[in-house]
Amino acid sequence: MARMAGRRALFAVPVLLLVTFGVFAVATASPFDPVKAYAGTAGLTATQENLDQLHANLGVDQPLVSRWWHWLTSALTGDLGDSSVMRQPVADVITERLGWSTLLAATAFAVAVLLGTGLGILAARRPGGWLDRIVGSAAYTLEAAPVFWLGLLAIWFFALKLGVLPAGGLTDTASDTVTPGQVATHLVLPALVLGVSQLPWFYLYVRQGVADALEEDAVRGARARGLAERTVLLGHALRSGMLPMLTLLGSRVPELITGALLVETVFSWPGIAAATVQAAVSVDFPLLAALTVLATAAVLLGNLLSDLLYGLADPRVGFNG
Amino acid sequence: MTARSIRATAAAALAGALALTAAACSNPGSGPDGAGGTAKDSAVVGIAYEPDSLSPLLGYGKDGNSKIFDGLLAFDGDMNLKPALAAELPKVSANGLTYTYKLRKGVTFSDGKPFTAKDVVFTYRTILDPKTNSASKGDLDALKDVQAAGDDTVVFTLKYPYAAFAERTVLGIAPEHVAAKQDVNNGPFTTKPVGTGPYVLTNWSKGEKLSFTANEKYWGGAPKVKKFTMAIIKDDDVRATRLRSGDLDGAILPPNLAKGFKGDQGHKTYEATSYDYRLVTLPTHNKVTGDTGIRRALDTAVDRQTMVDQILEGAGKPAYGPVPTDSEWFTQGTERRHDLAAAKQILDEAGWKPGPDGIRVKNGVRATFPLWYLSGDKLRQDHALAYASDAKKAGIDVKVQAGTWEVIQPRMKTDAVLAGGGSPGDPDFDQYLLLRSTLGGDGFNNMGWYDNPAVDKALEQGRATNDKAERKAAYDTVQRELVKNPGYTFLTHIDHVYVVDDRWTGLSTQVEPHDHGLASGPWWNVEDWTPKDTEK
């Protein structure tokens, strides 16, 4: 198990190198002009001389490879450079925002996994029953619903109609101290929306997996031996029925990141996702590269985690991946 | 109306009524501990744009009216200059090359350190420094040098006489003792500013909000609104919803969403007039748009009032030049009436005869040209399509295309662009950059490569003298020349619409620029608001 994790970590190094180089290459090839993005509306009245000066100051005219190498060597010594779009060091941008995004994504993920699994097991017990039919059709609808729209709907219902939950932000809009209580109430809607948007995948996988497992000979045998339904379900069916879901865990990470972006925008959540898009359209190389490394690491870790879990749940698979 | 659509309408109306009732019940204060806007001396507003930086050295507050910083001068509600950090308006030398400012005494920065002439010199010199990444450097193009004469006098020397220079000195003054010690482009000062202004920034949670508290030691008197918060909410619908839920006290809204608050007892709508124009560039290097007959015909064929009514829902005015019709610098009589027949006649006389497909032709050149607009900008798209449809009626085929600035800019020399801009303060600001022939193709200045010697001369006259009557005459000439040879088709000036809780007195709006600065909107003078004494 440790060997597999170690091997994956070694494998991650070339992947990350390639990905960051890819980011620089794609950004260089992109039609966006970092100087224009930096100048914003002020650039629309700036003189050419002024724009040329910015061009030189921002160092955007150096060749791709040297720029990438410079970024990489500084990053390895701990200097992530300055973000041009945020006008502050990349390290500051990340420390200010990453925690909030992680909190949001982790809570949403927990909601999706727990709720999805729970509902999936219940539905699998009586395929075609009322719960299965209701949750099933809701799941298909949710899969098609844009998370942005879900967010607006949630604000309309919970914040406007019922007035029970805050509509956005990290804390009450008028307050500028961050207290755990406030963050907790402000977290509910965005995390729920993001979690619910991911839920159908887990629900559908678990429902199918457990329903299939209940049909297996081993489970039938267990039933025939007169074991309690509970034991059959949790001890036998769940174990093999959950396997496909574990693979899903890792592969949902990228979706979670893109979903978080929209949710953060709708709820004015001060996370890192919104900064990612800004960095991309502004061709903010240092910020973009650092964020890409983070996202790639998240995906690699997600996959590692699901493989490890798979190995634990089904020893036949082992840890050779 | 079918039974079904009646039912649907009734359901929608019911839902709307429910939503309104819910808003009324939860208003004010929907937050769990009722903090959202209940306190009488706190205000929360929703804005659509987040600033990149709060450093005046990088361009923040350059048009005055920053909440954190003061300039030497400031604009009042009618855009007249008044002293701020300067004790009085500047003394200008007879040749217009030296501006001397006496500074206000006893002003301190929010960290308690005194404000002196050193800070002024530091601010201006830093902005002019080539290593400073400010895209607004061009605003100070006329400035040669700035020097302190003692602790309370500053002398600016100009490269050429520039009448609008005093209007440039509204930009915020940064404290040397803080900002000089760090990287001007990326240092902490860009996000943790220290100024002399009426408010002190207490927190900037990027992507969420900016929080301010009143500067109790403000030289202009401590503001009555003690806490002021700007929530950053990019989506228009979310902003409207949060305003309705009582989470916000005010917000900028597009006209169609602001309509929903009309007749609402608790809210007042403010329509701020602006210099924010939309125009179509008519490049001189294009055979069609460079033709004066075509330019004049388009100017007459375009139906500006319908654009205001349909596209802006009435929140705006027809535009005939960069100067809005209600400005004192506007030249009466230069309005162009929408007159399709006259447009056709102009084209006939200029030799553009209708071809077989109805599109006019002259010497084998078809009257057709591309018109670009910034992709994703709905307002510009609507303007461009309306323009093309009006032009078509006169026999000119305008091909509307969308693109990013990266796509559009290399084509600006020959292709038309639906552009926007506008900065109030001085008539020189827009007109010089738009129309001076030497600025053709210089960045985004004079996008249409307009070249008219009479205009060039008037523009130079307008900035060279400080005599207001002479300046007015010069800008009258410019606007009259634009009637004879329009280098741009000006379409509309856009009002910015704000909806604010009716809990304060002292609200007004300032004439606004194209740029959506933080301090635009009724909160341009939030330091002068006083809470209404209605709540017991």
CSV table of N, CA, C and O in Angstrom, one decimal, chain A residues 35 47-58 61, chain B residues 442:
chain,number,residue,atom,x,y,z
A,35,VAL,N,-1.1,42.0,-21.4
A,35,VAL,CA,-1.0,43.4,-21.1
A,35,VAL,C,-2.4,44.1,-21.2
A,35,VAL,O,-2.7,44.8,-20.3
A,47,THR,N,-1.8,55.1,-24.0
A,47,THR,CA,-1.0,55.3,-25.2
A,47,THR,C,-0.3,54.0,-25.5
A,47,THR,O,0.0,53.2,-24.6
A,48,GLN,N,0.2,53.9,-26.8
A,48,GLN,CA,0.9,52.7,-27.2
A,48,GLN,C,2.2,52.6,-26.4
A,48,GLN,O,2.6,51.5,-25.9
A,49,GLU,N,2.8,53.8,-26.1
A,49,GLU,CA,4.1,53.8,-25.3
A,49,GLU,C,3.9,53.2,-23.9
A,49,GLU,O,4.6,52.4,-23.5
A,50,ASN,N,2.8,53.6,-23.3
A,50,ASN,CA,2.4,53.1,-22.0
A,50,ASN,C,2.2,51.6,-22.0
A,50,ASN,O,2.7,50.9,-21.2
A,51,LEU,N,1.5,51.1,-23.1
A,51,LEU,CA,1.3,49.7,-23.2
A,51,LEU,C,2.6,48.9,-23.4
A,51,LEU,O,2.8,47.8,-22.9
A,52,ASP,N,3.5,49.5,-24.2
A,52,ASP,CA,4.7,48.8,-24.5
A,52,ASP,C,5.6,48.7,-23.2
A,52,ASP,O,6.2,47.7,-22.9
A,53,GLN,N,5.5,49.8,-22.4
A,53,GLN,CA,6.2,49.8,-21.1
A,53,GLN,C,5.7,48.7,-20.2
A,53,GLN,O,6.5,47.9,-19.6
A,54,LEU,N,4.4,48.5,-20.1
A,54,LEU,CA,3.7,47.5,-19.3
A,54,LEU,C,4.2,46.1,-19.8
A,54,LEU,O,4.5,45.2,-19.1
A,55,HIS,N,4.3,46.0,-21.2
A,55,HIS,CA,4.7,44.7,-21.8
A,55,HIS,C,6.1,44.3,-21.3
A,55,HIS,O,6.3,43.2,-20.9
A,56,ALA,N,7.0,45.3,-21.3
A,56,ALA,CA,8.3,45.0,-20.8
A,56,ALA,C,8.3,44.7,-19.3
A,56,ALA,O,9.0,43.8,-18.9
A,57,ASN,N,7.6,45.5,-18.5
A,57,ASN,CA,7.6,45.4,-17.1
A,57,ASN,C,7.1,44.0,-16.7
A,57,ASN,O,7.6,43.4,-15.7
A,58,LEU,N,6.0,43.6,-17.4
A,58,LEU,CA,5.4,42.3,-17.0
A,58,LEU,C,6.2,41.1,-17.5
A,58,LEU,O,5.9,40.0,-17.1
A,61,ASP,N,7.2,39.2,-22.9
A,61,ASP,CA,7.7,39.0,-24.3
A,61,ASP,C,8.9,38.0,-24.3
A,61,ASP,O,9.4,37.7,-25.4
B,442,ASP,N,-3.0,54.9,-32.1
B,442,ASP,CA,-2.1,54.9,-30.9
B,442,ASP,C,-2.9,54.1,-29.8
B,442,ASP,O,-3.7,54.7,-29.1
